[in-house]
Tab-separated table of C-alpha atoms in Angstrom:
chain	number	residue	atom	x	y	z
A	797	UNK	CA	0.000	0.000	0.000
A	798	UNK	CA	2.828	2.417	0.840
A	799	UNK	CA	4.345	1.733	-2.573
A	800	UNK	CA	1.102	2.695	-4.300
A	801	UNK	CA	0.921	5.913	-2.285
A	802	UNK	CA	4.494	6.788	-3.230
A	803	UNK	CA	3.783	6.134	-6.915
A	804	UNK	CA	0.671	8.317	-6.756
A	805	UNK	CA	2.588	11.123	-5.074
A	806	UNK	CA	5.402	10.931	-7.650
A	807	UNK	CA	2.910	10.801	-10.531
A	808	UNK	CA	1.041	13.803	-9.176
A	809	UNK	CA	4.318	15.659	-8.755
A	810	UNK	CA	5.372	14.916	-12.322
A	811	UNK	CA	1.964	15.991	-13.651
A	812	UNK	CA	2.115	19.218	-11.651
A	813	UNK	CA	5.662	19.870	-12.858
A	814	UNK	CA	4.637	19.367	-16.460
A	815	UNK	CA	1.647	21.663	-16.142
A	816	UNK	CA	3.756	24.293	-14.416
A	817	UNK	CA	6.309	24.075	-17.249
A	818	UNK	CA	3.574	24.580	-19.819
A	819	UNK	CA	2.237	27.565	-17.895
A	820	UNK	CA	5.713	29.092	-17.900
A	821	UNK	CA	6.027	28.354	-21.624
A	822	UNK	CA	2.724	30.092	-22.375
A	823	UNK	CA	3.781	33.058	-20.258
A	824	UNK	CA	7.124	33.336	-22.051
A	825	UNK	CA	5.377	33.287	-25.439
A	826	UNK	CA	3.002	36.031	-24.298
A	827	UNK	CA	5.923	38.199	-23.152
A	828	UNK	CA	7.893	37.520	-26.392
A	829	UNK	CA	10.680	35.623	-24.623
A	830	UNK	CA	10.857	32.821	-27.174
A	831	UNK	CA	14.168	31.215	-26.132
A	832	UNK	CA	12.733	30.727	-22.618
A	833	UNK	CA	9.477	29.426	-24.067
A	834	UNK	CA	11.367	26.796	-26.048
A	835	UNK	CA	13.234	25.693	-22.909
A	836	UNK	CA	10.051	25.316	-20.853
A	837	UNK	CA	8.299	23.398	-23.622
A	838	UNK	CA	11.241	21.011	-23.897
A	839	UNK	CA	11.234	20.566	-20.121
A	840	UNK	CA	7.549	19.641	-20.192
A	841	UNK	CA	8.271	16.799	-22.636
A	842	UNK	CA	10.917	15.387	-20.278
A	843	UNK	CA	8.258	15.132	-17.555
A	844	UNK	CA	5.812	13.000	-19.484
A	845	UNK	CA	3.890	12.457	-22.714
A	846	UNK	CA	2.700	15.402	-24.766
A	847	UNK	CA	-0.718	16.910	-24.067
A	848	UNK	CA	-3.210	18.906	-26.108
A	849	UNK	CA	-1.796	22.073	-24.559
A	850	UNK	CA	1.815	21.220	-25.357
A	851	UNK	CA	0.845	20.413	-28.959
A	852	UNK	CA	-0.908	23.761	-29.299
A	853	UNK	CA	2.000	25.681	-27.768
A	854	UNK	CA	4.441	23.942	-30.120
A	855	UNK	CA	2.350	24.982	-33.129
A	856	UNK	CA	2.134	28.567	-31.896
A	857	UNK	CA	5.872	28.748	-31.273
A	858	UNK	CA	6.626	27.376	-34.737
A	859	UNK	CA	4.362	30.003	-36.286
A	860	UNK	CA	5.801	32.891	-34.322
A	861	UNK	CA	9.369	31.859	-35.138
A	862	UNK	CA	8.569	31.523	-38.832
A	863	UNK	CA	9.110	27.751	-38.940
A	864	UNK	CA	6.305	27.247	-41.426
A	865	UNK	CA	7.248	23.746	-42.576
A	866	UNK	CA	7.369	22.612	-38.953
A	867	UNK	CA	4.231	24.616	-38.210
A	868	UNK	CA	2.168	22.595	-40.706
A	869	UNK	CA	3.329	19.369	-39.038
A	870	UNK	CA	2.725	20.732	-35.522
A	871	UNK	CA	-0.755	21.854	-36.499
A	872	UNK	CA	-1.609	18.350	-37.710
A	873	UNK	CA	-0.305	16.863	-34.462
A	874	UNK	CA	-2.324	19.382	-32.450
A	875	UNK	CA	-5.439	18.461	-34.433
A	876	UNK	CA	-4.835	14.746	-33.815
A	877	UNK	CA	-4.356	15.472	-30.082
A	878	UNK	CA	-7.806	17.063	-29.913
A	879	UNK	CA	-6.974	20.766	-29.767
A	880	UNK	CA	-10.054	22.903	-30.323
A	881	UNK	CA	-10.652	23.369	-34.061
A	882	UNK	CA	-11.411	27.090	-33.631
A	883	UNK	CA	-8.016	27.661	-32.048
A	884	UNK	CA	-6.289	25.761	-34.851
A	885	UNK	CA	-8.199	27.664	-37.518
A	886	UNK	CA	-7.040	30.952	-36.012
A	887	UNK	CA	-3.401	29.801	-35.922
A	888	UNK	CA	-3.642	28.782	-39.578
A	889	UNK	CA	-5.135	32.141	-40.508
A	890	UNK	CA	-2.464	34.051	-38.589
A	891	UNK	CA	0.313	32.007	-40.199
A	892	UNK	CA	-0.976	32.833	-43.667
A	893	UNK	CA	-1.326	36.528	-42.774
A	894	UNK	CA	2.117	37.020	-41.290
A	895	UNK	CA	3.739	35.715	-44.479
A	896	UNK	CA	2.129	38.586	-46.370
A	897	UNK	CA	-1.130	37.066	-47.606
A	898	UNK	CA	-3.522	39.328	-45.740
A	899	UNK	CA	-6.692	38.759	-47.736
A	900	UNK	CA	-8.826	36.725	-45.336
A	901	UNK	CA	-7.507	38.264	-42.112
A	902	UNK	CA	-7.890	41.786	-43.458
A	903	UNK	CA	-11.530	41.194	-44.384
A	904	UNK	CA	-12.276	39.703	-40.954
A	905	UNK	CA	-9.952	41.793	-38.793
A	906	UNK	CA	-12.553	43.879	-36.951
A	907	UNK	CA	-14.829	40.906	-36.310
A	908	UNK	CA	-11.993	38.734	-35.032
A	909	UNK	CA	-10.748	41.414	-32.657
A	910	UNK	CA	-14.222	41.535	-31.109
A	911	UNK	CA	-15.014	37.809	-31.106
A	912	UNK	CA	-11.575	36.636	-29.974
A	913	UNK	CA	-10.568	39.546	-27.784
A	914	UNK	CA	-8.288	37.359	-25.676
A	915	UNK	CA	-6.220	36.755	-28.827
A	916	UNK	CA	-6.149	40.403	-29.907
A	917	UNK	CA	-2.378	40.782	-29.483
A	918	UNK	CA	-1.731	37.696	-31.634
A	919	UNK	CA	-4.127	38.934	-34.323
A	920	UNK	CA	-2.571	42.412	-34.346
A	921	UNK	CA	0.930	40.973	-34.551
A	922	UNK	CA	0.112	38.762	-37.537
A	923	UNK	CA	-1.577	41.636	-39.366
A	924	UNK	CA	1.329	44.012	-38.729
A	925	UNK	CA	3.864	41.400	-39.864
A	926	UNK	CA	1.842	40.829	-43.022
A	927	UNK	CA	1.716	44.566	-43.692
A	928	UNK	CA	5.472	44.802	-43.174
A	929	UNK	CA	6.001	41.943	-45.623
A	930	UNK	CA	4.122	44.039	-48.181
A	931	UNK	CA	5.660	47.374	-47.137
A	932	UNK	CA	2.197	48.611	-46.171
A	933	UNK	CA	3.535	50.694	-43.304
A	934	UNK	CA	0.654	53.182	-42.852
A	935	UNK	CA	-1.802	50.319	-42.217
A	936	UNK	CA	0.695	48.638	-39.902
A	937	UNK	CA	1.127	51.806	-37.849
A	938	UNK	CA	-2.628	52.186	-37.349
A	939	UNK	CA	-2.852	48.683	-35.883
A	940	UNK	CA	0.274	49.289	-33.804
A	941	UNK	CA	-1.430	52.304	-32.221
A	942	UNK	CA	-4.435	50.189	-31.194
A	943	UNK	CA	-2.295	47.269	-30.050
A	944	UNK	CA	0.012	49.452	-27.975
A	945	UNK	CA	-2.908	51.285	-26.327
A	946	UNK	CA	-4.608	48.025	-25.315
A	947	UNK	CA	-1.411	46.205	-24.281
A	948	UNK	CA	0.980	48.850	-22.893
A	949	UNK	CA	3.263	46.206	-21.347
A	950	UNK	CA	3.695	44.225	-24.568
A	951	UNK	CA	7.180	44.914	-25.994
A	952	UNK	CA	6.331	43.737	-29.510
A	953	UNK	CA	4.504	46.865	-30.777
A	954	UNK	CA	7.547	48.956	-29.847
A	955	UNK	CA	9.937	46.507	-31.483
A	956	UNK	CA	7.962	46.328	-34.736
A	957	UNK	CA	7.472	50.086	-34.809
A	958	UNK	CA	11.233	50.419	-34.403
A	959	UNK	CA	11.725	48.211	-37.472
A	960	UNK	CA	9.370	50.403	-39.513
A	961	UNK	CA	10.976	53.643	-38.325
A	962	UNK	CA	14.449	52.332	-39.075
A	963	UNK	CA	13.339	51.422	-42.589
A	964	UNK	CA	12.127	55.018	-42.963
A	965	UNK	CA	15.604	56.199	-41.775
A	966	UNK	CA	14.075	57.801	-38.680
A	967	UNK	CA	16.924	56.481	-36.577
A	968	UNK	CA	16.408	58.510	-33.404
A	969	UNK	CA	12.799	57.370	-33.113
A	970	UNK	CA	13.707	53.797	-34.047
A	971	UNK	CA	16.325	53.705	-31.305
A	972	UNK	CA	13.768	54.949	-28.755
A	973	UNK	CA	11.292	52.231	-29.747
A	974	UNK	CA	13.899	49.460	-29.557
A	975	UNK	CA	14.959	50.718	-26.149
A	976	UNK	CA	11.368	50.737	-24.919
A	977	UNK	CA	10.808	47.166	-26.121
A	978	UNK	CA	14.017	46.151	-24.377
A	979	UNK	CA	13.006	48.009	-21.194
A	980	UNK	CA	9.683	46.151	-21.054
A	981	UNK	CA	11.253	42.780	-21.842
A	982	UNK	CA	15.016	42.583	-21.073
A	983	UNK	CA	15.088	39.108	-22.674
A	984	UNK	CA	13.711	40.282	-26.018
A	985	UNK	CA	16.516	38.922	-28.195
A	986	UNK	CA	15.355	40.563	-31.425
A	987	UNK	CA	15.082	43.995	-29.781
A	988	UNK	CA	18.565	43.609	-28.292
A	989	UNK	CA	20.009	42.516	-31.630
A	990	UNK	CA	18.406	45.244	-33.717
A	991	UNK	CA	19.264	47.934	-31.176
A	992	UNK	CA	22.859	46.676	-31.182
A	993	UNK	CA	23.025	46.809	-34.965
A	994	UNK	CA	21.553	50.322	-35.050
A	995	UNK	CA	23.977	51.542	-32.376
A	996	UNK	CA	26.920	50.084	-34.313
A	997	UNK	CA	25.949	52.058	-37.415
A	998	UNK	CA	25.537	55.138	-35.208
A	999	UNK	CA	29.121	54.796	-33.961
A	1000	UNK	CA	28.237	53.461	-30.499
A	1001	UNK	CA	30.060	50.098	-30.598
A	1002	UNK	CA	30.712	49.818	-26.857
A	1003	UNK	CA	27.025	49.739	-25.948
A	1004	UNK	CA	26.283	47.608	-29.015
A	1005	UNK	CA	28.788	45.015	-27.788
A	1006	UNK	CA	26.916	44.650	-24.501
A	1007	UNK	CA	23.634	44.093	-26.340
A	1008	UNK	CA	25.138	41.542	-28.726
A	1009	UNK	CA	26.642	39.640	-25.799
A	1010	UNK	CA	23.234	39.531	-24.125
A	1011	UNK	CA	21.630	38.368	-27.356
A	1012	UNK	CA	24.234	35.617	-27.765
A	1013	UNK	CA	23.336	34.310	-24.317
A	1014	UNK	CA	19.651	34.128	-25.209
A	1015	UNK	CA	19.863	32.364	-28.578
A	1016	UNK	CA	20.388	28.634	-29.032
A	1017	UNK	CA	22.215	29.456	-32.280
A	1018	UNK	CA	23.988	32.743	-31.517
A	1019	UNK	CA	25.806	33.155	-34.864
A	1020	UNK	CA	24.172	36.522	-35.742
A	1021	UNK	CA	25.144	37.901	-32.325
A	1022	UNK	CA	28.717	36.622	-32.785
A	1023	UNK	CA	28.931	38.544	-36.055
A	1024	UNK	CA	27.653	41.596	-34.193
A	1025	UNK	CA	30.288	41.137	-31.490
A	1026	UNK	CA	32.966	40.861	-34.170
A	1027	UNK	CA	31.705	44.009	-35.866
A	1028	UNK	CA	31.681	45.903	-32.560
A	1029	UNK	CA	35.187	44.770	-31.624
A	1030	UNK	CA	36.458	45.758	-35.078
A	1031	UNK	CA	34.910	49.213	-34.661
A	1032	UNK	CA	36.678	49.494	-31.306
A	1033	UNK	CA	40.017	48.535	-32.881
A	1034	UNK	CA	40.212	45.167	-31.108
A	1035	UNK	CA	41.383	43.062	-34.064
A	1036	UNK	CA	42.103	39.811	-32.210
A	1037	UNK	CA	38.761	39.836	-30.391
A	1038	UNK	CA	36.949	40.636	-33.641
A	1039	UNK	CA	38.695	37.792	-35.455
A	1040	UNK	CA	37.771	35.394	-32.632
A	1041	UNK	CA	34.031	36.109	-32.842
A	1042	UNK	CA	33.869	36.229	-36.625
A	1043	UNK	CA	35.756	32.954	-37.036
A	1044	UNK	CA	33.420	31.406	-34.484
A	1045	UNK	CA	30.423	32.638	-36.498
A	1046	UNK	CA	31.653	30.869	-39.638
A	1047	UNK	CA	31.212	27.420	-38.093
A	1048	UNK	CA	27.816	26.065	-39.099
A	1049	UNK	CA	26.572	29.361	-40.518
A	1050	UNK	CA	24.869	27.607	-43.461
A	1051	UNK	CA	22.712	25.326	-41.294
A	1052	UNK	CA	18.966	25.883	-41.790
A	1053	UNK	CA	18.409	26.451	-38.078
A	1054	UNK	CA	21.041	29.225	-38.071
A	1055	UNK	CA	19.517	30.912	-41.118
A	1056	UNK	CA	16.153	30.679	-39.349
A	1057	UNK	CA	17.553	32.707	-36.446
A	1058	UNK	CA	18.850	35.353	-38.852
A	1059	UNK	CA	15.398	35.657	-40.441
A	1060	UNK	CA	13.667	35.842	-37.061
A	1061	UNK	CA	15.993	38.665	-36.025
A	1062	UNK	CA	15.042	40.567	-39.183
A	1063	UNK	CA	18.148	39.966	-41.269
A	1064	UNK	CA	17.600	39.468	-45.038
A	1065	UNK	CA	17.991	35.811	-45.975
A	1066	UNK	CA	20.449	36.491	-48.803
A	1067	UNK	CA	22.806	38.495	-46.582
A	1068	UNK	CA	22.989	35.976	-43.724
A	1069	UNK	CA	25.576	33.674	-45.302
A	1070	UNK	CA	27.798	36.591	-46.291
A	1071	UNK	CA	27.994	38.543	-43.056
A	1072	UNK	CA	30.867	36.810	-41.251
A	1073	UNK	CA	33.035	36.688	-44.391
A	1074	UNK	CA	32.270	40.328	-45.169
A	1075	UNK	CA	33.311	41.445	-41.685
A	1076	UNK	CA	36.474	39.343	-41.841
A	1077	UNK	CA	37.291	40.914	-45.203
A	1078	UNK	CA	36.850	44.396	-43.753
A	1079	UNK	CA	38.916	43.456	-40.701
A	1080	UNK	CA	41.814	42.224	-42.840
A	1081	UNK	CA	41.507	45.314	-45.040
A	1082	UNK	CA	41.747	47.518	-41.928
A	1083	UNK	CA	44.842	45.569	-40.906
A	1084	UNK	CA	46.322	45.969	-44.432
A	1085	UNK	CA	46.333	42.217	-44.997
A	1086	UNK	CA	45.139	42.745	-48.545
A	1087	UNK	CA	45.399	39.218	-49.957
A	1088	UNK	CA	43.457	37.848	-46.992
A	1089	UNK	CA	40.877	40.616	-47.399
A	1090	UNK	CA	40.399	39.650	-51.058
A	1091	UNK	CA	39.908	36.004	-50.076
A	1092	UNK	CA	37.216	36.801	-47.520
A	1093	UNK	CA	35.402	39.280	-49.748
A	1094	UNK	CA	35.350	36.687	-52.536
A	1095	UNK	CA	33.511	34.363	-50.192
A	1096	UNK	CA	31.065	37.116	-49.249
A	1097	UNK	CA	30.448	38.013	-52.909
A	1098	UNK	CA	29.790	34.348	-53.750
A	1099	UNK	CA	27.184	34.219	-50.977
A	1100	UNK	CA	25.559	37.595	-51.741
A	1101	UNK	CA	26.629	38.953	-55.139
A	1102	UNK	CA	24.087	41.793	-55.227
A	1103	UNK	CA	25.125	43.650	-52.076
A	1104	UNK	CA	26.920	46.774	-53.295
A	1105	UNK	CA	28.573	47.371	-49.916
A	1106	UNK	CA	30.167	43.919	-50.034
A	1107	UNK	CA	31.219	44.501	-53.632
A	1108	UNK	CA	32.687	47.921	-52.775
A	1109	UNK	CA	34.796	46.324	-50.035
A	1110	UNK	CA	35.892	43.669	-52.530
A	1111	UNK	CA	36.867	46.302	-55.100
A	1112	UNK	CA	38.829	48.257	-52.480
A	1113	UNK	CA	40.664	45.104	-51.371
A	1114	UNK	CA	41.508	44.203	-54.990
A	1115	UNK	CA	42.906	47.673	-55.660
A	1116	UNK	CA	44.950	47.588	-52.465
A	1117	UNK	CA	46.246	44.148	-53.436
A	1118	UNK	CA	47.451	45.464	-56.814
A	1119	UNK	CA	44.728	43.756	-58.872
A	1120	UNK	CA	43.865	46.956	-60.713
A	1121	UNK	CA	41.869	45.596	-63.663
A	1122	UNK	CA	39.619	43.417	-61.516
A	1123	UNK	CA	39.138	46.299	-59.098
A	1124	UNK	CA	38.089	48.631	-61.927
A	1125	UNK	CA	35.390	46.215	-63.105
A	1126	UNK	CA	34.066	45.869	-59.560
A	1127	UNK	CA	33.983	49.637	-59.050
A	1128	UNK	CA	32.014	49.987	-62.290
A	1129	UNK	CA	29.445	47.514	-60.968
A	1130	UNK	CA	29.308	49.383	-57.664
A	1131	UNK	CA	28.767	52.665	-59.518
A	1132	UNK	CA	25.795	51.191	-61.409
A	1133	UNK	CA	24.324	49.806	-58.179
A	1134	UNK	CA	24.728	53.149	-56.415
A	1135	UNK	CA	22.917	54.906	-59.251
A	1136	UNK	CA	20.119	52.354	-58.973
A	1137	UNK	CA	19.971	52.897	-55.210
A	1138	UNK	CA	19.746	56.665	-55.681
A	1139	UNK	CA	16.809	56.025	-58.005
A	1140	UNK	CA	15.171	53.822	-55.358
A	1141	UNK	CA	15.697	56.549	-52.746
A	1142	UNK	CA	13.761	58.978	-54.934
A	1143	UNK	CA	11.023	56.389	-55.360
A	1144	UNK	CA	10.868	55.993	-51.577
A	1145	UNK	CA	10.319	59.749	-51.308
A	1146	UNK	CA	7.456	59.472	-53.803
A	1147	UNK	CA	5.985	56.590	-51.838
A	1148	UNK	CA	5.935	58.719	-48.686
A	1149	UNK	CA	3.586	61.095	-50.528
A	1150	UNK	CA	1.399	58.303	-51.897
A	1151	UNK	CA	1.892	55.038	-49.924
A	1152	UNK	CA	-0.778	53.225	-51.957
A	1153	UNK	CA	0.807	53.887	-55.348
A	1154	UNK	CA	1.047	50.583	-57.212
A	1155	UNK	CA	3.098	52.280	-59.934
A	1156	UNK	CA	5.828	53.424	-57.538
A	1157	UNK	CA	5.849	50.055	-55.773
A	1158	UNK	CA	6.253	48.355	-59.144
A	1159	UNK	CA	9.247	50.538	-59.996
A	1160	UNK	CA	10.839	49.834	-56.610
A	1161	UNK	CA	10.253	46.104	-57.011
A	1162	UNK	CA	11.705	46.032	-60.509
A	1163	UNK	CA	14.814	47.921	-59.347
A	1164	UNK	CA	15.375	45.579	-56.397
A	1165	UNK	CA	14.841	42.547	-58.611
A	1166	UNK	CA	17.425	43.707	-61.144
A	1167	UNK	CA	20.107	45.203	-58.925
A	1168	UNK	CA	19.920	44.153	-55.276
A	1169	UNK	CA	17.666	41.422	-53.943
A	1170	UNK	CA	15.337	39.010	-55.689
A	1171	UNK	CA	13.476	38.356	-52.423
A	1172	UNK	CA	12.841	42.036	-51.725
A	1173	UNK	CA	11.996	42.649	-55.378
A	1174	UNK	CA	9.294	39.971	-55.278
A	1175	UNK	CA	7.910	41.350	-52.022
A	1176	UNK	CA	7.651	44.869	-53.440
A	1177	UNK	CA	6.000	43.641	-56.635
A	1178	UNK	CA	3.446	41.648	-54.662
A	1179	UNK	CA	2.804	44.693	-52.482
A	1180	UNK	CA	1.861	46.570	-55.667
A	1181	UNK	CA	-0.719	43.863	-56.400
A	1182	UNK	CA	-2.196	44.403	-52.923
A	1183	UNK	CA	-3.214	47.901	-54.097
A	1184	UNK	CA	-3.841	47.111	-57.775
A	1185	UNK	CA	-4.513	43.378	-58.314
A	1186	UNK	CA	-4.833	43.904	-62.084
A	1187	UNK	CA	-1.560	45.832	-62.578
A	1188	UNK	CA	-0.381	44.450	-65.926
A	1189	UNK	CA	3.223	45.540	-65.537
A	1190	UNK	CA	3.613	43.609	-62.302
A	1191	UNK	CA	2.047	40.487	-63.808
A	1192	UNK	CA	4.395	40.784	-66.801
A	1193	UNK	CA	7.526	41.140	-64.642
A	1194	UNK	CA	6.515	38.275	-62.355
A	1195	UNK	CA	5.556	35.992	-65.244
A	1196	UNK	CA	8.940	36.575	-66.887
A	1197	UNK	CA	10.784	36.110	-63.600
A	1198	UNK	CA	9.124	32.792	-62.732
A	1199	UNK	CA	9.537	31.522	-66.301
A	1200	UNK	CA	13.257	32.316	-66.158
A	1201	UNK	CA	13.679	30.454	-62.858
A	1202	UNK	CA	11.597	27.318	-63.414
A	1203	UNK	CA	14.531	25.046	-62.584
A	1204	UNK	CA	14.904	26.544	-59.128
A	1205	UNK	CA	11.417	25.870	-57.776
A	1206	UNK	CA	8.719	23.393	-58.904
A	1207	UNK	CA	5.967	25.863	-57.930
A	1208	UNK	CA	7.221	28.563	-60.309
A	1209	UNK	CA	5.500	26.989	-63.335
A	1210	UNK	CA	2.092	27.466	-61.690
A	1211	UNK	CA	2.954	31.007	-60.607
A	1212	UNK	CA	4.120	31.925	-64.106
A	1213	UNK	CA	0.914	30.507	-65.561
A	1214	UNK	CA	-1.226	32.498	-63.106
A	1215	UNK	CA	0.458	35.775	-64.039
A	1216	UNK	CA	0.257	35.001	-67.771
A	1217	UNK	CA	-3.453	34.356	-67.386
A	1218	UNK	CA	-3.830	37.806	-65.847
A	1219	UNK	CA	-2.155	39.270	-68.927
A	1220	UNK	CA	-4.151	37.307	-71.505
A	1221	UNK	CA	-3.466	34.388	-73.815
A	1222	UNK	CA	-1.232	36.334	-76.219
A	1223	UNK	CA	0.839	37.991	-73.502
A	1224	UNK	CA	3.985	36.064	-74.323
A	1225	UNK	CA	4.608	38.355	-77.302
A	1226	UNK	CA	2.892	41.422	-75.908
A	1227	UNK	CA	4.714	44.721	-75.604
A	1228	UNK	CA	4.622	46.604	-72.294
A	1229	UNK	CA	1.575	48.815	-71.847
A	1230	UNK	CA	1.649	52.595	-72.169
A	1231	UNK	CA	1.707	53.033	-68.399
A	1232	UNK	CA	4.896	50.975	-67.977
A	1233	UNK	CA	6.933	52.581	-65.180
């Protein structure tokens, strides 16, 4: 009999420990402390079999961290475990919205905020993220105002507003918003990282170094923070310390889980693989180790050939290394990219005056697609369709792009067909319309 009592006590203790872990996980998700949430969820699995709540929390975490392949699997497991279908439907809707497809959520936004008031912060976050994906910043800021007023102790509205303000080059205001997010939640890794990056560009590397070190301690895969530490140490003139962190960041930098962390922190996917090599190239250039600088910049260029700042560093290293002809060709490419960027800057000014202009968004998208970033180019072009779904120029550019890249993605054939259908059956030989940007 005593043995049975002991077993019951132990079982009850394990159950209570598991439930407590899940409560802590849910709390960490709500306060945007995702590394802690992951730890508590893992701890709950050590204490016993998964539950409906643990399945739901796993799906929500996967969505919020942008793990959409894993999210689909987690959602199926949550469904099989008996999680309420209404909760799962909302998670699915929010996942679709935060990737930029706002259609259904946008049409139901007001109703959802009333009917599912306890999920208002999650709904607002997904809508804002979707708007940011489409560069629809005025709409995002309106929702941020509501979200922040209703949830003054949520750090996320401040963090996302900081991202928008930084994009608009309002750096003082962006810094204030990042700091406020970090004040509310000192374990907000993305706020710490983005504030550190902004401070580095604003010539405040000492404070940036502290933030990057904190961020490195929060992340399971701290490679982005290690690059930030290397950049800060280089700015401070600490060459050996910079080389230590940057070399450390090279190890495993191509792993999908590391690239996932970069994306979650707001770093463009195409730049992630190039960052450590770029910083090492600049470090060796600063130290007048020109051959080594060339070697590192070559690696960075191979990873991200459209970044004009990387290419400018490469050209400078080549010239310093005596490779004059190669340097001249690189400088010519940089000059063309700078001219394109100046054109984009003017388009950004136009967009400030008319944020809903599909024409300006099309021009920005086309320029990004040709000169800088295919990913950002596609996002801008799709944002134009959000305001003018029938914009022929966008459909023409996207049809041609997907047709030219069929080998890279099996879904591109369907996408190309969809855009051709928007143009008409004879669009393959059709000249651009009179309103071509």
